[in-house]
CSV table of C-alpha atoms and ligand atoms in Angstrom, one decimal:
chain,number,residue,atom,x,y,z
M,8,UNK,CA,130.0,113.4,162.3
M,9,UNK,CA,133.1,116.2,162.8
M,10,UNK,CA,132.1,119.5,161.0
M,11,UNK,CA,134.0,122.6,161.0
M,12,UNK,CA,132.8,123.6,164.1
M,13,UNK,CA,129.8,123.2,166.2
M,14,UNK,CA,127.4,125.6,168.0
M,15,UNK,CA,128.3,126.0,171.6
M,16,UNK,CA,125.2,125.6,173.8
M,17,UNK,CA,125.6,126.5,177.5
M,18,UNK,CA,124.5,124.8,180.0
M,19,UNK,CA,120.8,124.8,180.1
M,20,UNK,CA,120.1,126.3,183.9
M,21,UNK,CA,122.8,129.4,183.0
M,22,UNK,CA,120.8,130.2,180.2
M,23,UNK,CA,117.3,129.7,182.0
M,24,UNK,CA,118.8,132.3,185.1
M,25,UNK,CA,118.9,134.7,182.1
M,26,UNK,CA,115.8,133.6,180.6
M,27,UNK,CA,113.5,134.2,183.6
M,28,UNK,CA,114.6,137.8,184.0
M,29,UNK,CA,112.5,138.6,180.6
M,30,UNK,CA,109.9,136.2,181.6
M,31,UNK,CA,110.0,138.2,184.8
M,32,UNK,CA,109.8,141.6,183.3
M,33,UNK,CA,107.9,141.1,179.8
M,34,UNK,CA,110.4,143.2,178.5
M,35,UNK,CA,111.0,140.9,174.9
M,36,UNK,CA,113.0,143.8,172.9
M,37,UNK,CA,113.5,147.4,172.4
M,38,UNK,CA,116.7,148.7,174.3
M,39,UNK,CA,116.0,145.9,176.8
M,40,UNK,CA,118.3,145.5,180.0
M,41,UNK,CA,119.8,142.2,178.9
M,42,UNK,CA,120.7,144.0,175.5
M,43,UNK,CA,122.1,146.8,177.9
M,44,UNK,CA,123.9,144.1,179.6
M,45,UNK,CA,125.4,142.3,177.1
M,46,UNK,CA,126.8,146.0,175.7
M,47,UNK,CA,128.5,146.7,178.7
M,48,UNK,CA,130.0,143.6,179.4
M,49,UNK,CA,131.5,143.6,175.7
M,50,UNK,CA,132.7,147.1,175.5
M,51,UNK,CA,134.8,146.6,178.5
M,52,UNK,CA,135.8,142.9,178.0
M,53,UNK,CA,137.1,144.0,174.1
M,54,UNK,CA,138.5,147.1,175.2
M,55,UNK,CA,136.4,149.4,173.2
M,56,UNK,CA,133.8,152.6,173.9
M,57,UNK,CA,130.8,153.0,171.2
M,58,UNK,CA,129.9,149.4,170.5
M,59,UNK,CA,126.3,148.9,169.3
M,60,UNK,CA,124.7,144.8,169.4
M,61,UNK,CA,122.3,144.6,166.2
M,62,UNK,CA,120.6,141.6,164.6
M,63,UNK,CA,123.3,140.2,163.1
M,64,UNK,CA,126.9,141.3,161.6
M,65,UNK,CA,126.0,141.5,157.4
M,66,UNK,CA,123.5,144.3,159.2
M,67,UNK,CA,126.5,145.7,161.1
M,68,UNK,CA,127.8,146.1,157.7
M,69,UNK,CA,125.4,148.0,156.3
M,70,UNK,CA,124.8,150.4,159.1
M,71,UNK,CA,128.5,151.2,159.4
M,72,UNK,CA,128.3,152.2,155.0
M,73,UNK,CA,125.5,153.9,156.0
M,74,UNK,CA,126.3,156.0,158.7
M,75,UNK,CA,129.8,156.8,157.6
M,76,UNK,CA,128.0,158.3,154.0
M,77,UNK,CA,129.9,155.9,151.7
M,78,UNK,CA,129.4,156.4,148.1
M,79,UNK,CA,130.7,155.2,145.0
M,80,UNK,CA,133.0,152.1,145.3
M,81,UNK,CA,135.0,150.7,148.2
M,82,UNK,CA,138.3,148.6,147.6
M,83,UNK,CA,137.8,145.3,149.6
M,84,UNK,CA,139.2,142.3,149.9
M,85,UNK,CA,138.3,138.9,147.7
M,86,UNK,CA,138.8,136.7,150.5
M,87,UNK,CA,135.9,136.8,152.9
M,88,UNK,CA,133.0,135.6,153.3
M,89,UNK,CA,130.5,136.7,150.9
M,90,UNK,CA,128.7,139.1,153.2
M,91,UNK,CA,132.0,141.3,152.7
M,92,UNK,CA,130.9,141.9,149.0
M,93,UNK,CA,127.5,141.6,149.1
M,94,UNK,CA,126.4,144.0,152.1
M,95,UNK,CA,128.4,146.5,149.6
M,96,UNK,CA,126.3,145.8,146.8
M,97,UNK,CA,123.0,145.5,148.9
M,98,UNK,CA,123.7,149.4,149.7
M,99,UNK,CA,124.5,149.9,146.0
M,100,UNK,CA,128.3,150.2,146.4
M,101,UNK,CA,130.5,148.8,143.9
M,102,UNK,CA,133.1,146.8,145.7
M,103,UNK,CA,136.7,147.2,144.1
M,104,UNK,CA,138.9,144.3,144.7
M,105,UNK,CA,142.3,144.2,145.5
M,106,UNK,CA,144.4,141.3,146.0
M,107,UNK,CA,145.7,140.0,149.4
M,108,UNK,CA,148.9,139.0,150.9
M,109,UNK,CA,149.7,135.3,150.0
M,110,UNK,CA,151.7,134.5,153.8
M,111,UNK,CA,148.9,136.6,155.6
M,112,UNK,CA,145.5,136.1,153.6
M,113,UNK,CA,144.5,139.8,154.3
M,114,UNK,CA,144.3,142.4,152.2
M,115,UNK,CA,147.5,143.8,150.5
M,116,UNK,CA,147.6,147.4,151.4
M,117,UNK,CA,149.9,147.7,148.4
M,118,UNK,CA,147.5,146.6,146.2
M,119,UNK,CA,144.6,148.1,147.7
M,120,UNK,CA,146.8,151.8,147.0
M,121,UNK,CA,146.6,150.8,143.3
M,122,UNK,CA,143.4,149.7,143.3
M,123,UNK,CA,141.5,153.3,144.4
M,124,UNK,CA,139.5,154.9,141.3
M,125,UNK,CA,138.5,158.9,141.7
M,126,UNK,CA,135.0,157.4,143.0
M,127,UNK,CA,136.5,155.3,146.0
M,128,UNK,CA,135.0,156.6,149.6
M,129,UNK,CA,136.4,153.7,151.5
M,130,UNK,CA,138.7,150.1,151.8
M,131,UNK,CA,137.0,147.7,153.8
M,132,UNK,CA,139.9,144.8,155.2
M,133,UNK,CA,138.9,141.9,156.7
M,134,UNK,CA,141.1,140.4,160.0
M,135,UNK,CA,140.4,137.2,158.0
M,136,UNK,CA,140.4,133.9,160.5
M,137,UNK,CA,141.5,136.5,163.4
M,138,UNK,CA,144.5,137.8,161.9
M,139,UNK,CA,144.6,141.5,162.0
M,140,UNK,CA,145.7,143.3,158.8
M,141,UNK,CA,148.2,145.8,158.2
M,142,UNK,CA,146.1,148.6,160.4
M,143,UNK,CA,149.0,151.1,160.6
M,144,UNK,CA,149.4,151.0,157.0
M,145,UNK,CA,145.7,151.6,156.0
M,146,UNK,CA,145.5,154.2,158.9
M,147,UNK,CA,148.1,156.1,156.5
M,148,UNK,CA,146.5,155.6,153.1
M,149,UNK,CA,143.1,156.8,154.6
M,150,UNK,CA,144.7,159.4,156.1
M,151,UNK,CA,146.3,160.1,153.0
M,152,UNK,CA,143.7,159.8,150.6
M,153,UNK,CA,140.7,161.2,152.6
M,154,UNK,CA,138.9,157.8,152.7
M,155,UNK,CA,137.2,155.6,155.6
M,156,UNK,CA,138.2,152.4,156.8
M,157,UNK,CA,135.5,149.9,157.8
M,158,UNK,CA,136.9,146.7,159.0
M,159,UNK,CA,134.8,143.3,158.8
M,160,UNK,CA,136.0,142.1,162.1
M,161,UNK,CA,133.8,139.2,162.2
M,162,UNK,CA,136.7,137.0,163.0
M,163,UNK,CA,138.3,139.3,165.2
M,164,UNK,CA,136.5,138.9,168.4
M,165,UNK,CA,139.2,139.9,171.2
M,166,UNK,CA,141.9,140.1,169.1
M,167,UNK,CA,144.7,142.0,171.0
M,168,UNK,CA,148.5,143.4,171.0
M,169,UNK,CA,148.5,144.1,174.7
M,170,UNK,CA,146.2,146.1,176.1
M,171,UNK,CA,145.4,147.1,172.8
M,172,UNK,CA,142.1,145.8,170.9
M,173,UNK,CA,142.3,145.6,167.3
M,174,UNK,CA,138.7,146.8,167.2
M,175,UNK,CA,140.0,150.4,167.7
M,176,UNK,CA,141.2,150.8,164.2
M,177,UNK,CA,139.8,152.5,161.3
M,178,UNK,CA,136.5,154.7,161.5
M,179,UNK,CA,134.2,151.5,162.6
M,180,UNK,CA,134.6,147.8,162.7
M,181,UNK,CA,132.1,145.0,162.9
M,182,UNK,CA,131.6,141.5,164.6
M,183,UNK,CA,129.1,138.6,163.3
M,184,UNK,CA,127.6,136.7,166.8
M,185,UNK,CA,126.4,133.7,164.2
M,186,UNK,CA,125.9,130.5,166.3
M,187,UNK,CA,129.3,129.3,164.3
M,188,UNK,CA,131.2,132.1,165.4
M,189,UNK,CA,133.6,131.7,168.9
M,190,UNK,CA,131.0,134.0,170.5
M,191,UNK,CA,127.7,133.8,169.7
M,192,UNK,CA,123.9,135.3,170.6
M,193,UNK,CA,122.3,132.5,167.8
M,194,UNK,CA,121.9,135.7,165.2
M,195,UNK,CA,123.7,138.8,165.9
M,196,UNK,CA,126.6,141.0,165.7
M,197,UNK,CA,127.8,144.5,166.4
M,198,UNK,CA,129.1,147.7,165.3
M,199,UNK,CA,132.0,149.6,167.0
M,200,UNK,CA,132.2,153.0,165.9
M,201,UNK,CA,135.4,155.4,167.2
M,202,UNK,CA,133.4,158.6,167.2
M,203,UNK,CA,131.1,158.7,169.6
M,204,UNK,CA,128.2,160.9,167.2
M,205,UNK,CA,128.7,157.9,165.3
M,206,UNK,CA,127.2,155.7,167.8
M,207,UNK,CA,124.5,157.5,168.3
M,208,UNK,CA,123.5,158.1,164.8
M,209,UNK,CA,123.9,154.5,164.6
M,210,UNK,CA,121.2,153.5,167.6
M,211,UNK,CA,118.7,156.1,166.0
M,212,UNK,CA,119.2,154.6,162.6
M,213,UNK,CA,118.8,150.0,163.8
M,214,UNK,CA,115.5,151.4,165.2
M,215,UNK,CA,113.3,153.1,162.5
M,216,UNK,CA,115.1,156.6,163.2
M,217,UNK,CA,113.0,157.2,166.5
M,218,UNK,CA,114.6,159.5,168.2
M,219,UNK,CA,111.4,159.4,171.2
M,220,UNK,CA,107.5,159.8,171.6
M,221,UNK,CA,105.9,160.8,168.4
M,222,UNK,CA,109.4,161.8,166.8
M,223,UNK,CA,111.4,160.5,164.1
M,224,UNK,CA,114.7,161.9,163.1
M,225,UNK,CA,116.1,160.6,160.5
M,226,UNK,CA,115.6,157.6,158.0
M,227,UNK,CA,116.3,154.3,159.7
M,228,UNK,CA,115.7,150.3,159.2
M,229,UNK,CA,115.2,147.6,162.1
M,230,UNK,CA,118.4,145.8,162.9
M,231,UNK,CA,117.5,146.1,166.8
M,232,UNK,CA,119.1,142.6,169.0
M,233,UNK,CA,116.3,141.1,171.1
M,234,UNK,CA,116.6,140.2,174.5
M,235,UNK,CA,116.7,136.7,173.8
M,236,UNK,CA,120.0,136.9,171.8
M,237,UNK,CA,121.2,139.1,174.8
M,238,UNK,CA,120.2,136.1,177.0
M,239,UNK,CA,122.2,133.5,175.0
M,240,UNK,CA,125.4,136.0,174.4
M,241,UNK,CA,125.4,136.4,178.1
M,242,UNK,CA,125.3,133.1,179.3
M,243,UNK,CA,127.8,132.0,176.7
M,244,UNK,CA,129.8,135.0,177.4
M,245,UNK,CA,130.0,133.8,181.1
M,246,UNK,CA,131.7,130.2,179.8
M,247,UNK,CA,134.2,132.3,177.0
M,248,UNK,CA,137.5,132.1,178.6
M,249,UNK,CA,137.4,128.7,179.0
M,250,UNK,CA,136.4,128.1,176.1
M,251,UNK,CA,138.8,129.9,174.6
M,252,UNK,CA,141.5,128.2,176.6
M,253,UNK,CA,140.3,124.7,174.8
M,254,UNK,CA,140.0,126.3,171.7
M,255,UNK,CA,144.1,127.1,172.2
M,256,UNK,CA,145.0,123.8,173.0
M,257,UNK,CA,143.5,122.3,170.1
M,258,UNK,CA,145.1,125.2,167.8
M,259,UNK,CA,148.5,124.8,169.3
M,260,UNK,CA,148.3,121.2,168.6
M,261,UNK,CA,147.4,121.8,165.2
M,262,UNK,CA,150.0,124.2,164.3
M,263,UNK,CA,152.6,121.4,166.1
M,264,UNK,CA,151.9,119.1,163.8
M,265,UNK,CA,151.6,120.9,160.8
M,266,UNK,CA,154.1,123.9,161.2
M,267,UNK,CA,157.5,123.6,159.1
M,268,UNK,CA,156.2,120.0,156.9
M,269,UNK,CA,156.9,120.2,153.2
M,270,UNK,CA,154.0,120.5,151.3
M,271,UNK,CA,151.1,122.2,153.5
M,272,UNK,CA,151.5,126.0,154.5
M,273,UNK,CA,149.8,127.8,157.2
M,274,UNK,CA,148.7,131.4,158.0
M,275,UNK,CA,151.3,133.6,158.8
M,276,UNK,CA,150.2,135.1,161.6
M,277,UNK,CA,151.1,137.7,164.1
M,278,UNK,CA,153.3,139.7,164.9
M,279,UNK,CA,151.6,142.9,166.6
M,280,UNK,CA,148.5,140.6,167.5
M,281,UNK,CA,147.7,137.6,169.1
M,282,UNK,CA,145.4,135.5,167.7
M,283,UNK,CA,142.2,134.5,168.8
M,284,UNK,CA,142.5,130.9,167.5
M,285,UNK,CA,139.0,130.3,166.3
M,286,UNK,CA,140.1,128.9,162.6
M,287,UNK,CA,142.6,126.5,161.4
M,288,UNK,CA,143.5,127.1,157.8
M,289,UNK,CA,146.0,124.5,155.9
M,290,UNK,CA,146.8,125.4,152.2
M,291,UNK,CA,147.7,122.6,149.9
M,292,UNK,CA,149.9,122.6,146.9
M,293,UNK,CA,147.2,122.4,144.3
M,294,UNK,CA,143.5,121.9,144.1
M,295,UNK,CA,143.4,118.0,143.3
M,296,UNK,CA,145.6,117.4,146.6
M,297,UNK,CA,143.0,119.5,148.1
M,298,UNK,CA,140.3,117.5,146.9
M,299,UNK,CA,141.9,113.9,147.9
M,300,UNK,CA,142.5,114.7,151.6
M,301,UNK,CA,138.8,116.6,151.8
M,302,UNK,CA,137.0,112.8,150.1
M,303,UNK,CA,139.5,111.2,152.6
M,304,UNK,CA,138.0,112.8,155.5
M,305,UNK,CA,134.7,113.3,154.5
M,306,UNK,CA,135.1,109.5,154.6
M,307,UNK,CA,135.7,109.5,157.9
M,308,UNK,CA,132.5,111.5,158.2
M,309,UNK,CA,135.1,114.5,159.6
M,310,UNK,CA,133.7,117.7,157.3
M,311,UNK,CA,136.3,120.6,156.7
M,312,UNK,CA,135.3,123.6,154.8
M,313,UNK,CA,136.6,125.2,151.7
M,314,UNK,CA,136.5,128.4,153.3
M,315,UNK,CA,137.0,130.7,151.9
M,316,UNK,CA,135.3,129.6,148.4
M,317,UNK,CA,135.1,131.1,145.5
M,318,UNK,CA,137.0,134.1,145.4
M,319,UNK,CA,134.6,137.0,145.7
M,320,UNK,CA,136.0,138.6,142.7
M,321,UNK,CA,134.6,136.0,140.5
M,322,UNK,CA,130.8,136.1,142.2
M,323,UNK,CA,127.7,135.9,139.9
M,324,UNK,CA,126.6,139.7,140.3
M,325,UNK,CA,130.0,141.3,140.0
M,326,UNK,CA,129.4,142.5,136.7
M,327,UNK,CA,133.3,143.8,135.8
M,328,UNK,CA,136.1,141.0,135.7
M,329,UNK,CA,138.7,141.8,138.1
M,330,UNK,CA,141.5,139.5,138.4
M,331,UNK,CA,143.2,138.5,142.0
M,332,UNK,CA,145.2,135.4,141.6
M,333,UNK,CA,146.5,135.4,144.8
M,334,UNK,CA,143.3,135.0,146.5
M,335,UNK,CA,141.8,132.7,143.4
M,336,UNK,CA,144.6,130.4,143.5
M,337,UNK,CA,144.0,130.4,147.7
M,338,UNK,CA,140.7,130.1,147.9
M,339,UNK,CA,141.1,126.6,145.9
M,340,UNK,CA,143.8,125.4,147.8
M,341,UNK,CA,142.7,125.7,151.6
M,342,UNK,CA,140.3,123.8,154.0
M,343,UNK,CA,139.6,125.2,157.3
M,344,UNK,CA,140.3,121.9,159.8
M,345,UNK,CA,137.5,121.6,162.4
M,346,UNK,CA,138.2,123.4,165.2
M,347,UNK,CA,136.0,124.0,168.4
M,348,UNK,CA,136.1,124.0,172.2
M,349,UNK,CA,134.2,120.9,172.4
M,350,UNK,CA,136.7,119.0,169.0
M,351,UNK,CA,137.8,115.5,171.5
M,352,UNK,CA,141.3,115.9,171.2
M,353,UNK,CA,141.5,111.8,170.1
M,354,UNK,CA,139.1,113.0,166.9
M,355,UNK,CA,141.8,115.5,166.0
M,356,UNK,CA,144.6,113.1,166.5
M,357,UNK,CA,142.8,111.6,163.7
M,358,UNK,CA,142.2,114.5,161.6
M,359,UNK,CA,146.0,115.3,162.0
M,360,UNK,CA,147.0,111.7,160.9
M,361,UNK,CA,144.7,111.6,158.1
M,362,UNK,CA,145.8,115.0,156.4
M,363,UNK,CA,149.5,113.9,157.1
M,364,UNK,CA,149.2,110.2,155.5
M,365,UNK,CA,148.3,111.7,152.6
M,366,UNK,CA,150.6,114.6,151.8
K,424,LIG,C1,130.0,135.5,159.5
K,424,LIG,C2,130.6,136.6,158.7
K,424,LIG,C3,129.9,137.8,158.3
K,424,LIG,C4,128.4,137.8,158.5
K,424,LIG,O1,127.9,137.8,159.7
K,424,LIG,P1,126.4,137.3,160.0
K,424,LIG,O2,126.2,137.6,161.5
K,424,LIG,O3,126.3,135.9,159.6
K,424,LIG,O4,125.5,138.2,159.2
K,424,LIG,C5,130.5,138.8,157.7
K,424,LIG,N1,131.8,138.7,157.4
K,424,LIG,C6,132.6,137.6,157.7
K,424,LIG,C7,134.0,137.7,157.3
K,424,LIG,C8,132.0,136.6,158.3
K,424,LIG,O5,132.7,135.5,158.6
């Protein structure tokens, strides 16, 4: 069976090397020095200064609302995952949508102008499947409009233009390390902050507000990373750039055969950033052609997934109808292809000739 992706599990004596260290020091959570670590060797490796690891990235979320005093509503994007929208309305924020940009899948920032009501304290873009927004442009409007920018980044993990990481936009961004993700620490995630009394509000408020002995500063939650997540993030942190070399084979290959056919687009991505090639998206022309190639594959026990499906504007618990027909008309159109380091580059020779048979 081919799914979507699939975990990647170092080898087992890399992990066990980080293993014994806690084993060796008892030291199971709590600011531990594998967390430590693991901070340090991300903040340098993405390029960034006040990055903070927490349980896992829908938390990552809602510290960044939280410590950036959001209120009232937040234009967002409708095509995400559905932690995007409901991490908003977990901190009682009403999420405003705005449509995206049908080459680029990310948020509009035309759209998302039009979209702000007198209530609005923020827009929250995603860099959906790696591919950075528009950051200039929202830096502007925010600028502008006196509002924050948080960016879900959870697809975003070292996205660059140069030197440059695209985790240094907007007032905070975060990143999901969910087993399915190209880096990983089984649950986790962090938030990157770029003011630095942001940060460390941030660390006071994933651990109950305790600011030391007997003292509590402020009103805070438990989001805290444990050392055994560290220990996983290191040691597959430690195998990343070849994986990530594999992982851009396979994309290159896809995009080869797909790019330029007649009736499948791709993402238009680029041009500022590179991407990080952890999703393949194809659309289709409609829904039903959608449909056949998925029961084709799924046939051939290969599982691609609608992501992203449905279009959060038209969730359950979003009370107020708001229409985005780009993103509806998207979301039932597209299948991410399987795509990870470990894909057997015969399987996708199959995958590819399957999907092209058929259009
Ligand atoms: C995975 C993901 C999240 C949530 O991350 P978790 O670590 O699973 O909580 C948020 N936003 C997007 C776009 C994601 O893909």
């Amino acid at each position: 069976m081919i799914n979507v992706t699939k975990s990647y599990l170092p080898p087992r004596e890399n992990l066990d090397r980080y293993i014994d260290r806690i084993y060796a020091s008892g030291w199971m959570t709590n600011n531990g020095a594998l967390v430590n670590e693991l901070e340090n060797r991300l903040k340098s490796m993405l390029g960034v200064d006040f990055l903070l690891p927490v349980a896992n990235g829908t938390l990552a979320l809602q510290v960044a609302f939280r410590v950036l005093g959001l209120k009232g509503s937040v234009v967002t994007t409708p095509f995400s995952f559905v932690a995007t929208t409901s991490s908003l309305v977990w901190e009682h924020l009403q999420p405003i949508f705005a449509d995206i940009d049908p080459e680029t899948f990310n948020l509009d920032p035309a759209a998302a102008l039009k979209a702000i009501r007198p209530d609005t304290s923020a827009f929250l873009p995603v860099h959906v499947f790696g591919n950075a927004c528009e950051v200039a442009a929202f830096a502007d409007l925010a600028e502008e409009r006196g509002l924050r920018v948080v960016y879900d980044a959870a697809h975003a993990f070292g996205v660059f233009a140069g030197e440059e990481s695209v985790l240094n936009y907007g007032d905070a961004s975060i990143l999901s390390f969910h087993a399915t993700k190209i880096f990983h620490t089984i649950e986790g995630g962090a938030v990157i902050f770029r003011k630095e009394e942001d940060y460390h509000k941030a660390r006071l408020m994933i651990n109950f507000g305790i600011s030391g002995y007997d003292r509590v500063d402020q009103l805070g939650i438990n989001c805290k990373m444990n050392e055994f997540q560290a220990a996983m993030g290191l040691a597959v942190l430690d195998e990343f750039e070849s994986l990530h070399q594999l992982r851009r084979l396979l994309w290159e290959r896809y995009r080869l055969a797909f790019n330029g056919l007649q009736n499948i687009r791709l993402q238009k991505t680029g041009p500022l950033f590179e991407n990080n090639f952890s999703y393949f998206p194809v659309v289709f022309e409609s829904e039903e052609k959608m449909m056949e190639i998925r029961n084709r594959l799924n046939a051939a026990d290969i599982f691609p997934r609608r992501y992203f499906y449905p279009s959060l504007n038209n969730l359950c618990y979003i009370g107020e109808s708001q229409s985005c027909p780009v993103s509806e008309s998207l979301a039932s159109r597209i299948l991410c292809l399987p795509l990870y380091a470990e894909l057997d580059p015969a399987d996708q020779q199959r995958i590819i000739h399957t999907i092209t048979e058929l259009l």
